[in-house]
Short mmCIF file of C-alpha atoms in Angstrom, two decimals:
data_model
loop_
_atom_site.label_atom_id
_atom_site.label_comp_id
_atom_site.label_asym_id
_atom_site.label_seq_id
_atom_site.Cartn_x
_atom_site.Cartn_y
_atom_site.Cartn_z
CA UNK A 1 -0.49 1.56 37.97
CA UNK A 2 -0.87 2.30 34.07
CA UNK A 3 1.35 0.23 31.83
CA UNK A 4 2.17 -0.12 28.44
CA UNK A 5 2.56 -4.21 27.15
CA UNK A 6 3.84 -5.88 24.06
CA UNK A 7 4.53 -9.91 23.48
CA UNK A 8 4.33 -12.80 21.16
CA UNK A 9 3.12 -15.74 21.56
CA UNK A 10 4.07 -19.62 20.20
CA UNK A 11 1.65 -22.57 20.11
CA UNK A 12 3.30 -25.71 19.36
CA UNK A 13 0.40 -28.30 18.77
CA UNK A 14 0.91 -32.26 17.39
CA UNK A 15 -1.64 -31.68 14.29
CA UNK A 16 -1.78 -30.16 10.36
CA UNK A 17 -5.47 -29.14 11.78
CA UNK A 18 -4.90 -25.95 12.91
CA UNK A 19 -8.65 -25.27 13.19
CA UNK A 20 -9.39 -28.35 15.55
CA UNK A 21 -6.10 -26.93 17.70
CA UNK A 22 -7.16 -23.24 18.02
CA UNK A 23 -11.27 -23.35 17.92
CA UNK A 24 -13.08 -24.20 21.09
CA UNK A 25 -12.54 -24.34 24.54
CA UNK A 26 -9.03 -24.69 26.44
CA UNK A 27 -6.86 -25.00 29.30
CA UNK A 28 -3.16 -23.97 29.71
CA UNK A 29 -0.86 -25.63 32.78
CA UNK A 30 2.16 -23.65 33.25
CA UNK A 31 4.29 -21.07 34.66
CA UNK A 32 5.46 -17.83 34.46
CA UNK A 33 8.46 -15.86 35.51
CA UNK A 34 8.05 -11.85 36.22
CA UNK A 35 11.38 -10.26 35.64
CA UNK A 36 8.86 -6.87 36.21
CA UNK A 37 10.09 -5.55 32.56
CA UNK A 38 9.51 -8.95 30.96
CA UNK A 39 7.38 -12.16 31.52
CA UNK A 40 7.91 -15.37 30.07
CA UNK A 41 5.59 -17.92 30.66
CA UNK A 42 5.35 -21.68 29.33
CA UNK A 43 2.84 -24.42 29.64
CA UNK A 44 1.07 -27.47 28.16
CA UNK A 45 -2.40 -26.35 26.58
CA UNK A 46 -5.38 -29.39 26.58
CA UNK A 47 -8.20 -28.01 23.26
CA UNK A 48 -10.42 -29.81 20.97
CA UNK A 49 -12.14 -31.94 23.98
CA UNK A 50 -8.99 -32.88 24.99
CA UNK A 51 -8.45 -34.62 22.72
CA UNK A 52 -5.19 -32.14 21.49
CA UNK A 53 -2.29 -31.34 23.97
CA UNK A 54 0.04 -28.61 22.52
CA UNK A 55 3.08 -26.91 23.59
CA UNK A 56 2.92 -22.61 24.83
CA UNK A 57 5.46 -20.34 25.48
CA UNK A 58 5.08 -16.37 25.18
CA UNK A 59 7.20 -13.65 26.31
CA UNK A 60 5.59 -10.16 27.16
CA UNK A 61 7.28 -6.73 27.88
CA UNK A 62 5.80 -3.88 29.91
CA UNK A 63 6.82 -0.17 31.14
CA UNK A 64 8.34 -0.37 34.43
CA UNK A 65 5.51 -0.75 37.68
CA UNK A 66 6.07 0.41 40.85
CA UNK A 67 3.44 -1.68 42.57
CA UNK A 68 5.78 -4.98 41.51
CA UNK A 69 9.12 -3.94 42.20
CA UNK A 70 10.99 -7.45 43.09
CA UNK A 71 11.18 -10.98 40.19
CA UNK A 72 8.05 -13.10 40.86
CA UNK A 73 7.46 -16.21 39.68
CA UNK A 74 4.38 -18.60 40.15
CA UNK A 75 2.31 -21.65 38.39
CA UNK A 76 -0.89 -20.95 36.67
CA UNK A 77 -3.74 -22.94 35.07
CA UNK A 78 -6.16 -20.32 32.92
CA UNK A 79 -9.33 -21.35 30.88
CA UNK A 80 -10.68 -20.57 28.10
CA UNK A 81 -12.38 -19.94 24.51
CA UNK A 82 -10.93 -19.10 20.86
CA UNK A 83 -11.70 -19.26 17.45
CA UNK A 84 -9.23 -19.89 15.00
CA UNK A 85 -8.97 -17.40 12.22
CA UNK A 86 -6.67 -17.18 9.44
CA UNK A 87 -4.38 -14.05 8.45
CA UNK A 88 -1.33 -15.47 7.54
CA UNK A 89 -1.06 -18.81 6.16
CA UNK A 90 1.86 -20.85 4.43
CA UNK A 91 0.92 -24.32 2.37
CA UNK A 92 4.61 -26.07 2.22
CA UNK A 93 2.86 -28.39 -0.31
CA UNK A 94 2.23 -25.70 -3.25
CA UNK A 95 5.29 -23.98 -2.19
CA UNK A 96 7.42 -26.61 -4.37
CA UNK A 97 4.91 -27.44 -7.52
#
C-alpha cells in the first residue's frame, strides 16, 4: 500500500567526537511500537568498532495503511553504514568568548 512518512530521529552517544560516533559501521538493539499512524522505536546503537555504545530513539508518522490495521510491536537488531556529515553545528565553547 502507498504511504506517505515523516520522523526525527535522536542519537544520544557518550563522546564530544561526533565523527568517531556517526562514521563507520553500526548496529542498533531495540524495539519498536506500531501504533499504525506512528512508530516509536528505541535502542542501544554499538559504532566505531565497538568501541562507542550510544543511546536511539526516533518517532515516525505515516498516512493510514490498510494492510496493518491492528498496534504491533516487536524487537529488532538492524546493521549498518554512515558517514557523518556536518550541516548544523553548535561549539558551546565560542558561544561564551
Amino acid at each position: 500500500m502507498p504511504q506517505a512518512h515523516i520522523g526525527g530521529e535522536l542519537s544520544v552517544y557518550p563522546t564530544f567526537d561526533y565523527e568517531a560516533a556517526l562514521d563507520g559501521k553500526f548496529m542498533i538493539y531495540g524495539g519498536e511500537f506500531d501504533a499504525n499512524l506512528a512508530t516509536f522505536s528505541a535502542g542501544l546503537v554499538n559504532t566505531n568498532d565497538g568501541r562507542l555504545t550510544g543511546f536511539q530513539t526516533s518517532l515516525l508518522f505515516s498516512t493510514p495503511n490498510l494492510a496493518k490495521p491492528l498496534p504491533l510491536h516487536s524487537g529488532f537488531v538492524r546493521g549498518g553504514e554512515g558517514v557523518a556529515s556536518d550541516v548544523f553545528s553548535f561549539n558551546y565553547k565560542n558561544w561564551w568568548d
